[in-house]
PDB file of C-alpha atoms and ligand atoms in Angstrom:
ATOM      1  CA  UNK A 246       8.725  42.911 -32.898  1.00 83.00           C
ATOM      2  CA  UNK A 247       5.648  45.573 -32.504  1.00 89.00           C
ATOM      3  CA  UNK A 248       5.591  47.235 -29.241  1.00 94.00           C
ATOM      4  CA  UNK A 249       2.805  46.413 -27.067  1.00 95.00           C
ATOM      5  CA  UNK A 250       2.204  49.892 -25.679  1.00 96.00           C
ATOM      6  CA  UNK A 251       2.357  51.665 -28.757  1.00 97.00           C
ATOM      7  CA  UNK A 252       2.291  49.444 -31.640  1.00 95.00           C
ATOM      8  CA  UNK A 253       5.415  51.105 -32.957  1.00 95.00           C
ATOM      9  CA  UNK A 254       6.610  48.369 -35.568  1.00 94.00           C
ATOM     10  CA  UNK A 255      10.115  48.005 -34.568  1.00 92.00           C
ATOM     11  CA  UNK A 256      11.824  47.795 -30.950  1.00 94.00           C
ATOM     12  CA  UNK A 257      15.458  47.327 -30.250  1.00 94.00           C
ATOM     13  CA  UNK A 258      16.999  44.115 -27.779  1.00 95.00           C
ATOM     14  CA  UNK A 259      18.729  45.759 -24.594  1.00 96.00           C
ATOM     15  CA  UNK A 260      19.094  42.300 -23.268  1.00 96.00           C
ATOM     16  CA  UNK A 261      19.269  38.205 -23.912  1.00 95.00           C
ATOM     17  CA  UNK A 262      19.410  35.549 -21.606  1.00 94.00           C
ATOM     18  CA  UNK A 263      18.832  31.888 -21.903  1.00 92.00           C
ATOM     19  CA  UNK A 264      16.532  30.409 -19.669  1.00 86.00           C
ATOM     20  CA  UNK A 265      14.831  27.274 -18.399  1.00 78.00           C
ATOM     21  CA  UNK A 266      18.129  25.280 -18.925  1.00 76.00           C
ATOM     22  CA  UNK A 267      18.957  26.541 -22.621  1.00 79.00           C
ATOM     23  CA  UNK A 268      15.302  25.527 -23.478  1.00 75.00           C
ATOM     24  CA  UNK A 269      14.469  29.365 -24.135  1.00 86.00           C
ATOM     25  CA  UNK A 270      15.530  33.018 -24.448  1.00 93.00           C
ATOM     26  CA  UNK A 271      13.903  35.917 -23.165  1.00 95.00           C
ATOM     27  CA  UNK A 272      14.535  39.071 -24.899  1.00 95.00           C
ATOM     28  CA  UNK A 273      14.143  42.741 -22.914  1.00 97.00           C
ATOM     29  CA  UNK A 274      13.422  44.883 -25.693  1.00 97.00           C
ATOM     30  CA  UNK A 275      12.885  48.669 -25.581  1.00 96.00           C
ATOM     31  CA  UNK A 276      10.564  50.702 -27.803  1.00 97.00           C
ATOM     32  CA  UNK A 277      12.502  53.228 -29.892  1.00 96.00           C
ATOM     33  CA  UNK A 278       9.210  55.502 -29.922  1.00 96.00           C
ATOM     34  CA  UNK A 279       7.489  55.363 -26.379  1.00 97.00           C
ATOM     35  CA  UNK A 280      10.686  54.303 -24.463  1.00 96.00           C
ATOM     36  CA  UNK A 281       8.678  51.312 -22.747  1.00 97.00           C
ATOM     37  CA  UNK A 282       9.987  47.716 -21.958  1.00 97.00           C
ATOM     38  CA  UNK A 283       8.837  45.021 -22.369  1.00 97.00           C
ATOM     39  CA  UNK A 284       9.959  41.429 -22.389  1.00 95.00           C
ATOM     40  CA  UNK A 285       9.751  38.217 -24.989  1.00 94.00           C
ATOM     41  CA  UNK A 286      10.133  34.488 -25.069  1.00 92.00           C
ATOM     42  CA  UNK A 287      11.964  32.421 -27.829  1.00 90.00           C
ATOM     43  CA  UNK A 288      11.380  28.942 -27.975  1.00 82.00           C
ATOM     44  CA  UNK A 289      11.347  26.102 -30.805  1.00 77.00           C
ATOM     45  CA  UNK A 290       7.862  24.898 -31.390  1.00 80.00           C
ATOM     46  CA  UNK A 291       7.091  21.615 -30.578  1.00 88.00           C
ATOM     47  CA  UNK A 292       3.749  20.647 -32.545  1.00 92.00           C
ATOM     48  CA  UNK A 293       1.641  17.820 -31.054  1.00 94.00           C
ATOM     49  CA  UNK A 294      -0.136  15.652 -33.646  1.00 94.00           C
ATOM     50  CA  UNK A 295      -3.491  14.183 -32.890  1.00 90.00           C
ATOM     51  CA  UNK A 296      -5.474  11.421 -33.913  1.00 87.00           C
ATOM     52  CA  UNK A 297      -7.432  13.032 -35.826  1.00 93.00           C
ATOM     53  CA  UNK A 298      -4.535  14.769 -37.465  1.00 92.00           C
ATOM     54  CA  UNK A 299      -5.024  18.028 -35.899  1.00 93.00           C
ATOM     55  CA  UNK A 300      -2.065  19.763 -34.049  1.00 93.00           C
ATOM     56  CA  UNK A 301      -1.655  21.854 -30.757  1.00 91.00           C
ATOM     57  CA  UNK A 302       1.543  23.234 -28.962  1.00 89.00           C
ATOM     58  CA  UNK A 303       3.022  20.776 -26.792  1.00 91.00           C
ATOM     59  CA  UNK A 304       2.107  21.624 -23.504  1.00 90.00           C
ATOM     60  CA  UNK A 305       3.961  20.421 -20.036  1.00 91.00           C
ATOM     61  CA  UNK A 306       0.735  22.129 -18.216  1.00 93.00           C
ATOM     62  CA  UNK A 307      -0.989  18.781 -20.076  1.00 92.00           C
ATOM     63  CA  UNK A 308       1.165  16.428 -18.740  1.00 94.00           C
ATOM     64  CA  UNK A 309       0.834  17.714 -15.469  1.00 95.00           C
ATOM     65  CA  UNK A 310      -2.897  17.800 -15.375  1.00 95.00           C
ATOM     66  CA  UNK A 311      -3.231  14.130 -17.134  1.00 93.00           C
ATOM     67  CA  UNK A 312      -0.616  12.393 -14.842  1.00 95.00           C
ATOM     68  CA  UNK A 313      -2.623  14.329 -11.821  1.00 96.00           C
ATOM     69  CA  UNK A 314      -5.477  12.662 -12.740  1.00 95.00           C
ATOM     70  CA  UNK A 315      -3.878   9.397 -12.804  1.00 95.00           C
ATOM     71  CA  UNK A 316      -2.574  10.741  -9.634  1.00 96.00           C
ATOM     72  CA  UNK A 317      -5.546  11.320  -7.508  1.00 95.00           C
ATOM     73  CA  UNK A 318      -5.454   9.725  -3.972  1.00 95.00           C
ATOM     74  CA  UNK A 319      -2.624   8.064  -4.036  1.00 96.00           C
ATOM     75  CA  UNK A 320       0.833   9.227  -2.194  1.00 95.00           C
ATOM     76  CA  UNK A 321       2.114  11.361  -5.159  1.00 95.00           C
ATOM     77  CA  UNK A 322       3.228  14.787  -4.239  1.00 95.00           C
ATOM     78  CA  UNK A 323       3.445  17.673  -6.827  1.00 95.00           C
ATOM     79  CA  UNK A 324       7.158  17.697  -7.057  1.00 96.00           C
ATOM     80  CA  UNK A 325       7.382  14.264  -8.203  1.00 96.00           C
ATOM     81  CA  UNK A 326       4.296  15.114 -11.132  1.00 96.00           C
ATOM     82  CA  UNK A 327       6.035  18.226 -11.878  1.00 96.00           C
ATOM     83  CA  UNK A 328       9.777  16.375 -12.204  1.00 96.00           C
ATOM     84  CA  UNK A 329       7.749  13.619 -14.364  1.00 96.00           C
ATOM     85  CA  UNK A 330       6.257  16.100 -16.315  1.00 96.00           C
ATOM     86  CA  UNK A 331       9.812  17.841 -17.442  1.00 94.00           C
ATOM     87  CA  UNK A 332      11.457  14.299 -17.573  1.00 94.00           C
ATOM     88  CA  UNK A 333       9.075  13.835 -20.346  1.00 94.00           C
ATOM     89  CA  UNK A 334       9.434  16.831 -22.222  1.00 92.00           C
ATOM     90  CA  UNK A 335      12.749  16.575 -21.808  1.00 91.00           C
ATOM     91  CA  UNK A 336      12.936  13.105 -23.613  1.00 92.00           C
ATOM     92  CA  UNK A 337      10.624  14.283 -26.254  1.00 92.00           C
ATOM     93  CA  UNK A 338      12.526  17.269 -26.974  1.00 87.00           C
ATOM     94  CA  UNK A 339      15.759  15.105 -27.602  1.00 88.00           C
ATOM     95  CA  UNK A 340      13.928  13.155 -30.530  1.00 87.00           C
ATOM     96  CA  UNK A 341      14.277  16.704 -31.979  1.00 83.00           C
ATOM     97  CA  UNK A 342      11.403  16.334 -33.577  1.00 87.00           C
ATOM     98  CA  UNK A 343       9.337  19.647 -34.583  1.00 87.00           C
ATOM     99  CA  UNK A 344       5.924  17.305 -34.178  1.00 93.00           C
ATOM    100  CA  UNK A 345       4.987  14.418 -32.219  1.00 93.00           C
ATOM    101  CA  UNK A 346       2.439  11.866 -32.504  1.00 93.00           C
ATOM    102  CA  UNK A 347       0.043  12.130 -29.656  1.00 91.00           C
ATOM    103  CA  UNK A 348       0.626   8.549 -28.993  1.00 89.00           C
ATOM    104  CA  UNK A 349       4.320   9.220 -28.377  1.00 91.00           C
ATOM    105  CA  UNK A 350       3.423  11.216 -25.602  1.00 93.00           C
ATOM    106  CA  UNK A 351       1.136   8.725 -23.846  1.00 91.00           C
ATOM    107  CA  UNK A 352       3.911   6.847 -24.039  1.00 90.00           C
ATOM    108  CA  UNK A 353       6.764   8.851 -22.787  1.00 94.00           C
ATOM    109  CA  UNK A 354       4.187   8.875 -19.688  1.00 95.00           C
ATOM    110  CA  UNK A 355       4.357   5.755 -18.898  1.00 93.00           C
ATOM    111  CA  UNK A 356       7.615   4.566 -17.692  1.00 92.00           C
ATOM    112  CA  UNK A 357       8.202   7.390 -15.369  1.00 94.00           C
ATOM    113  CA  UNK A 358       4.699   7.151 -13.933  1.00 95.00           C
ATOM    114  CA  UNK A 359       4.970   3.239 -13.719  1.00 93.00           C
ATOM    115  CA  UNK A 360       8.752   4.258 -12.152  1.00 92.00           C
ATOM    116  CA  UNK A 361       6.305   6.650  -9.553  1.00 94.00           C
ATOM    117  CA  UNK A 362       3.365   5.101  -8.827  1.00 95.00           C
ATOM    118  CA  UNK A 363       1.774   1.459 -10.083  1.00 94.00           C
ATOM    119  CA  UNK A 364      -1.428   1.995  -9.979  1.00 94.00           C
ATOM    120  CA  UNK A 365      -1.498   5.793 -11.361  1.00 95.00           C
ATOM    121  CA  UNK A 366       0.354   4.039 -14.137  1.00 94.00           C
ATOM    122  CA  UNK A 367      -2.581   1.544 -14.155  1.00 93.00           C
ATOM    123  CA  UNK A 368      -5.223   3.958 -14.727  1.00 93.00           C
ATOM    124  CA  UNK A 369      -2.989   5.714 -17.134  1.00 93.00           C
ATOM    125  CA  UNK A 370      -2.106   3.089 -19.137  1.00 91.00           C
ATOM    126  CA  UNK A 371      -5.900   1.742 -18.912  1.00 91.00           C
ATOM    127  CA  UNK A 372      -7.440   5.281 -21.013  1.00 86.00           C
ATOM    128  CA  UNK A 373      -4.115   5.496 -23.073  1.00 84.00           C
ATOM    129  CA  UNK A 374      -4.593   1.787 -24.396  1.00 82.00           C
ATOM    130  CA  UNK A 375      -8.221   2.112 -24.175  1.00 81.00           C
ATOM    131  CA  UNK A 376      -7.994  -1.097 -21.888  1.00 84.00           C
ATOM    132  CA  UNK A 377     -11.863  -2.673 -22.621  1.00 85.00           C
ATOM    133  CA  UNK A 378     -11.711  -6.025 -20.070  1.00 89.00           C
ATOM    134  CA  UNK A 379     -10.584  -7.024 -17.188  1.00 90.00           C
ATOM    135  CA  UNK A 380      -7.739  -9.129 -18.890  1.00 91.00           C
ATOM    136  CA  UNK A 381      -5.782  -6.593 -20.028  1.00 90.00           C
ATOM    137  CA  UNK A 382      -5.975  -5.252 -16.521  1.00 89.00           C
ATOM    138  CA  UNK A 383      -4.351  -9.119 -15.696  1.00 91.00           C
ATOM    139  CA  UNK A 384      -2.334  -8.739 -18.600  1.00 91.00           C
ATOM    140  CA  UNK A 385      -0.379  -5.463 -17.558  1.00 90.00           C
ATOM    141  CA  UNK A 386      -0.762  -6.442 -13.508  1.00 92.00           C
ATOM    142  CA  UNK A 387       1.347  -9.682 -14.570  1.00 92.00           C
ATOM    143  CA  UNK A 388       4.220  -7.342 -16.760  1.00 89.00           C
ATOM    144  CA  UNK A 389       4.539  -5.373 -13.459  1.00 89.00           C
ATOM    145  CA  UNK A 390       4.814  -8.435 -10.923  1.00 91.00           C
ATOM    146  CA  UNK A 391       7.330  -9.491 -13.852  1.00 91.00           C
ATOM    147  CA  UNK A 392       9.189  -6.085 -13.600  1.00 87.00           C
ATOM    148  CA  UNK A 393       8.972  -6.285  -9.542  1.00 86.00           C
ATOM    149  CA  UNK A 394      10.697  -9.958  -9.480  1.00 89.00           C
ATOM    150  CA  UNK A 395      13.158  -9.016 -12.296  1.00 88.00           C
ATOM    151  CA  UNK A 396      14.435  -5.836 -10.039  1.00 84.00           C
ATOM    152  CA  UNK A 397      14.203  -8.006  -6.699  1.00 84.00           C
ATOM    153  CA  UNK A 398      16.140 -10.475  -8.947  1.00 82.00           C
ATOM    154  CA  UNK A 399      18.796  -7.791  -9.377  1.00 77.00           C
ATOM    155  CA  UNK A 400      18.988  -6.202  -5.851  1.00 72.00           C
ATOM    156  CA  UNK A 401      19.303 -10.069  -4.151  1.00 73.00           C
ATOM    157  CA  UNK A 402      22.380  -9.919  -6.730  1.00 72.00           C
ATOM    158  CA  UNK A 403      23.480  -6.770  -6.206  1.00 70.00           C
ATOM    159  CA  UNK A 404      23.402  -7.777  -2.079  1.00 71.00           C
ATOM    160  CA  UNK A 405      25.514 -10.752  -2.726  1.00 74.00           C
ATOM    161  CA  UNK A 406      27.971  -9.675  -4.973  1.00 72.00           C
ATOM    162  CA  UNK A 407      28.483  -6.670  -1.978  1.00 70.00           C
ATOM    163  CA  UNK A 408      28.465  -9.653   0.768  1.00 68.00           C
ATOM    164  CA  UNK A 409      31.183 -11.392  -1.627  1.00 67.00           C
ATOM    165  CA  UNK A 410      33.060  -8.251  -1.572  1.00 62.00           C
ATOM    166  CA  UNK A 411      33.136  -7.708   2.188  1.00 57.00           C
TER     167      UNK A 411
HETATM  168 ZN1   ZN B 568       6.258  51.863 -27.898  1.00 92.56          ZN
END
């Protein structure tokens, strides 16, 4: 690794430590010729392919900003976008993948953001599947009611199995 300061072409590790729960390792390095420090971050490269076949680095600063959007005015605080954000990395990353389809990251999206807010996950789900009529507005409004009554289903269950127990 060139020095910064100098250009010197080699420099020498002092230090390693894993950060950003094993995601990464920063390196303190020290310049054999100038004596300078300097610091530098390891990390395996997760490609994003798009549409149009063109790739870009996969960025959580993305996610963040999309899912904000998606976000606006509603009771969403950045915390929760932030969690959702690493939540999705985090399940992309396990694929262990070195590139993604595009599409695969629209859809990681959306069952957190559903899981956060329904109608963020409306208006995400309504540019990511290029929603064109009102019906597929119906169409997804009716899988969530669906998804509501199936997890009422479960907790009126969950209530009586706990009353059978007492
Ligand atoms: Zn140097």
């Amino acid at each position: 690794m060139r020095c910064p300061y100098c250009r010197h072409a080699d420099s020498r590790v002092v230090d390693s430590r894993e950060a950003d729960d094993g995601q990464l390792i920063r390196r303190r390095r020290s310049c054999p010729e100038c004596g300078k420090r300097f610091t530098t971050v390891e990390e395996a490269v997760l490609a994003v392919v798009k549409r149009s076949g063109v790739t870009e680095p996969f960025s959580r600063t993305k996610i963040i900003g999309g899912v904000r959007k998606a976000c606006q005015g509603r009771p969403v605080d950045e915390d929760s976008i932030a969690l959702l954000a690493q939540r999705v990395e985090e399940t992309i990353r396990a694929k262990g993948a070195a590139e993604i389809p595009s599409h695969e990251v629209g859809l990681a999206i959306l069952g957190p953001l559903r899981d956060l807010d329904e109608v963020a996950y409306l208006r995400f789900a309504s540019v990511y599947r290029s929603f064109d009529s009102l019906a597929d507005f119906e169409r997804e409004i009716e899988t969530l009611r669906a998804a509501a009554r199936a997890r009422e289903g479960a907790g009126a269950e969950a209530a009586s199995a706990a009353g059978h127990a007492q």
